[in-house]
Amino acid sequence: MSEALDTSHELVEVLEDLRRHLLWQEENGGRVLQVDARLAAELRAARPQVMQRAQAPAPRPAPAAPPAPVSPPPQASPTPATRPPAARATLAVPETPVIARPAPVGLPGVAEGERPTLDQIRRELGDCRRCKLCDGRKNIVFGSGNPRAELVFVGEGPGADEDVQGVPFVGAAGQLLTKMIEAMGYRRDDVYICNVVKCRPPGNRNPEPDEVTACEPFLRAQLKAVQPKAIVALGKFAAQTLLRNSTPITKMRGNWREYEGIQLMPTFHPAYLLRQPAEKKKAWEDLQQVMKFFGKQPGQRG
């Protein structure tokens, strides 16, 4: 096909050259090129067909198959040494880091999932020698109140008065707590009160991690025995121990949390409120949320 097209174009060019030559001869003396009549007739007959073939569009070639896509070579993940700074910045530290302490173990003699009684827990606690707090204590301060209370208050640890009497919250902070409870429309006997640690830390210092670890199973067993509807965590040690995070109490207070399906309200410890009376208003706002949870109307502050 390509060869025929080439020939047609050559004939057209010959005819055009011949025409131009004849015109040139006429313009230059009237001499006429002597051409064989038969050949001229054949050329005149062939010219229209040749021109038609020459002007016809050439057939389009069949489209070639597209090349197979070439996958880009896999890029190696950057190593920590070559990772860009922006990538490292995405590894944020959790806002509420979990306290690194061993998970509390269950109480001996109590089957997994079984609801213990407070008497069982107290007997298992015995004359506890599980941490160094036993060396300076006078009495173990286990807990007091209604064993089926709907509301439980959890504090930090016994003070001097509690150590002498063996009852939680009976000193100055305890008197303030009693007023708080009564302002909520309860009596002390209606609720249950206990602490994270059951023995007084020397000089009323903060409980140390190994002391909290030793006592924590008994605190959790007490809550499992009582099965309250809500817990008020008094101060950072109670809130951080039960929730197992280290968020400051100033940021945690006033916001409902959850402890094993139980609603938990963190607030300030009464001892702190004695040192910072201006914070009593915030603590009262926290307790009013607890009252609202139980459908109680806020009453007069005690």
mmCIF file with all atom_site columns, N, CA and C in Angstrom, residues 1-9 52-61:
data_model
loop_
_atom_site.group_PDB
_atom_site.id
_atom_site.type_symbol
_atom_site.label_atom_id
_atom_site.label_alt_id
_atom_site.label_comp_id
_atom_site.label_asym_id
_atom_site.label_entity_id
_atom_site.label_seq_id
_atom_site.pdbx_PDB_ins_code
_atom_site.Cartn_x
_atom_site.Cartn_y
_atom_site.Cartn_z
_atom_site.occupancy
_atom_site.B_iso_or_equiv
_atom_site.pdbx_formal_charge
_atom_site.auth_seq_id
_atom_site.auth_comp_id
_atom_site.auth_asym_id
_atom_site.auth_atom_id
_atom_site.pdbx_PDB_model_num
ATOM 1  N N  . MET A 1 1  ? 0.825  -1.198 0.000  1.00 0.00 ? 1  MET A N  1
ATOM 2  C CA . MET A 1 1  ? 0.000  0.000  0.000  1.00 0.00 ? 1  MET A CA 1
ATOM 3  C C  . MET A 1 1  ? 0.864  1.254  0.000  1.00 0.00 ? 1  MET A C  1
ATOM 4  N N  . SER A 1 2  ? 1.916  1.243  0.768  1.00 0.00 ? 2  SER A N  1
ATOM 5  C CA . SER A 1 2  ? 2.822  2.386  0.845  1.00 0.00 ? 2  SER A CA 1
ATOM 6  C C  . SER A 1 2  ? 3.511  2.634  -0.480 1.00 0.00 ? 2  SER A C  1
ATOM 7  N N  . GLU A 1 3  ? 3.874  1.519  -1.212 1.00 0.00 ? 3  GLU A N  1
ATOM 8  C CA . GLU A 1 3  ? 4.543  1.663  -2.500 1.00 0.00 ? 3  GLU A CA 1
ATOM 9  C C  . GLU A 1 3  ? 3.597  2.267  -3.528 1.00 0.00 ? 3  GLU A C  1
ATOM 10 N N  . ALA A 1 4  ? 2.290  1.897  -3.562 1.00 0.00 ? 4  ALA A N  1
ATOM 11 C CA . ALA A 1 4  ? 1.322  2.445  -4.519 1.00 0.00 ? 4  ALA A CA 1
ATOM 12 C C  . ALA A 1 4  ? 1.147  3.935  -4.314 1.00 0.00 ? 4  ALA A C  1
ATOM 13 N N  . LEU A 1 5  ? 1.074  4.353  -3.051 1.00 0.00 ? 5  LEU A N  1
ATOM 14 C CA . LEU A 1 5  ? 0.928  5.777  -2.757 1.00 0.00 ? 5  LEU A CA 1
ATOM 15 C C  . LEU A 1 5  ? 2.137  6.563  -3.240 1.00 0.00 ? 5  LEU A C  1
ATOM 16 N N  . ASP A 1 6  ? 3.290  5.976  -3.058 1.00 0.00 ? 6  ASP A N  1
ATOM 17 C CA . ASP A 1 6  ? 4.506  6.662  -3.509 1.00 0.00 ? 6  ASP A CA 1
ATOM 18 C C  . ASP A 1 6  ? 4.478  6.849  -5.023 1.00 0.00 ? 6  ASP A C  1
ATOM 19 N N  . THR A 1 7  ? 4.043  5.799  -5.788 1.00 0.00 ? 7  THR A N  1
ATOM 20 C CA . THR A 1 7  ? 3.975  5.864  -7.260 1.00 0.00 ? 7  THR A CA 1
ATOM 21 C C  . THR A 1 7  ? 2.983  6.927  -7.700 1.00 0.00 ? 7  THR A C  1
ATOM 22 N N  . SER A 1 8  ? 1.817  6.988  -7.063 1.00 0.00 ? 8  SER A N  1
ATOM 23 C CA . SER A 1 8  ? 0.800  7.979  -7.424 1.00 0.00 ? 8  SER A CA 1
ATOM 24 C C  . SER A 1 8  ? 1.345  9.375  -7.263 1.00 0.00 ? 8  SER A C  1
ATOM 25 N N  . HIS A 1 9  ? 2.012  9.615  -6.175 1.00 0.00 ? 9  HIS A N  1
ATOM 26 C CA . HIS A 1 9  ? 2.587  10.935 -5.944 1.00 0.00 ? 9  HIS A CA 1
ATOM 27 C C  . HIS A 1 9  ? 3.643  11.271 -7.002 1.00 0.00 ? 9  HIS A C  1
ATOM 28 N N  . GLN A 1 52 ? -7.044 11.489 -7.211 1.00 0.00 ? 52 GLN A N  1
ATOM 29 C CA . GLN A 1 52 ? -7.988 11.037 -6.196 1.00 0.00 ? 52 GLN A CA 1
ATOM 30 C C  . GLN A 1 52 ? -7.301 10.137 -5.177 1.00 0.00 ? 52 GLN A C  1
ATOM 31 N N  . ARG A 1 53 ? -6.448 9.224  -5.654 1.00 0.00 ? 53 ARG A N  1
ATOM 32 C CA . ARG A 1 53 ? -5.732 8.323  -4.730 1.00 0.00 ? 53 ARG A CA 1
ATOM 33 C C  . ARG A 1 53 ? -4.727 9.082  -3.895 1.00 0.00 ? 53 ARG A C  1
ATOM 34 N N  . ALA A 1 54 ? -4.114 10.096 -4.537 1.00 0.00 ? 54 ALA A N  1
ATOM 35 C CA . ALA A 1 54 ? -3.088 10.843 -3.801 1.00 0.00 ? 54 ALA A CA 1
ATOM 36 C C  . ALA A 1 54 ? -3.694 11.679 -2.686 1.00 0.00 ? 54 ALA A C  1
ATOM 37 N N  . GLN A 1 55 ? -4.952 12.190 -2.960 1.00 0.00 ? 55 GLN A N  1
ATOM 38 C CA . GLN A 1 55 ? -5.585 13.036 -1.953 1.00 0.00 ? 55 GLN A CA 1
ATOM 39 C C  . GLN A 1 55 ? -6.328 12.252 -0.880 1.00 0.00 ? 55 GLN A C  1
ATOM 40 N N  . ALA A 1 56 ? -6.562 10.952 -1.094 1.00 0.00 ? 56 ALA A N  1
ATOM 41 C CA . ALA A 1 56 ? -7.266 10.139 -0.085 1.00 0.00 ? 56 ALA A CA 1
ATOM 42 C C  . ALA A 1 56 ? -6.422 10.042 1.176  1.00 0.00 ? 56 ALA A C  1
ATOM 43 N N  . PRO A 1 57 ? -7.064 10.182 2.360  1.00 0.00 ? 57 PRO A N  1
ATOM 44 C CA . PRO A 1 57 ? -6.283 10.076 3.612  1.00 0.00 ? 57 PRO A CA 1
ATOM 45 C C  . PRO A 1 57 ? -5.719 8.686  3.794  1.00 0.00 ? 57 PRO A C  1
ATOM 46 N N  . ALA A 1 58 ? -4.531 8.657  4.242  1.00 0.00 ? 58 ALA A N  1
ATOM 47 C CA . ALA A 1 58 ? -3.883 7.362  4.494  1.00 0.00 ? 58 ALA A CA 1
ATOM 48 C C  . ALA A 1 58 ? -4.561 6.673  5.661  1.00 0.00 ? 58 ALA A C  1
ATOM 49 N N  . PRO A 1 59 ? -4.747 5.340  5.568  1.00 0.00 ? 59 PRO A N  1
ATOM 50 C CA . PRO A 1 59 ? -5.376 4.610  6.689  1.00 0.00 ? 59 PRO A CA 1
ATOM 51 C C  . PRO A 1 59 ? -4.539 4.718  7.948  1.00 0.00 ? 59 PRO A C  1
ATOM 52 N N  . ARG A 1 60 ? -5.288 4.865  9.064  1.00 0.00 ? 60 ARG A N  1
ATOM 53 C CA . ARG A 1 60 ? -4.605 4.953  10.354 1.00 0.00 ? 60 ARG A CA 1
ATOM 54 C C  . ARG A 1 60 ? -4.103 3.585  10.788 1.00 0.00 ? 60 ARG A C  1
ATOM 55 N N  . PRO A 1 61 ? -2.907 3.541  11.253 1.00 0.00 ? 61 PRO A N  1
ATOM 56 C CA . PRO A 1 61 ? -2.410 2.251  11.750 1.00 0.00 ? 61 PRO A CA 1
ATOM 57 C C  . PRO A 1 61 ? -3.154 1.829  13.010 1.00 0.00 ? 61 PRO A C  1
#
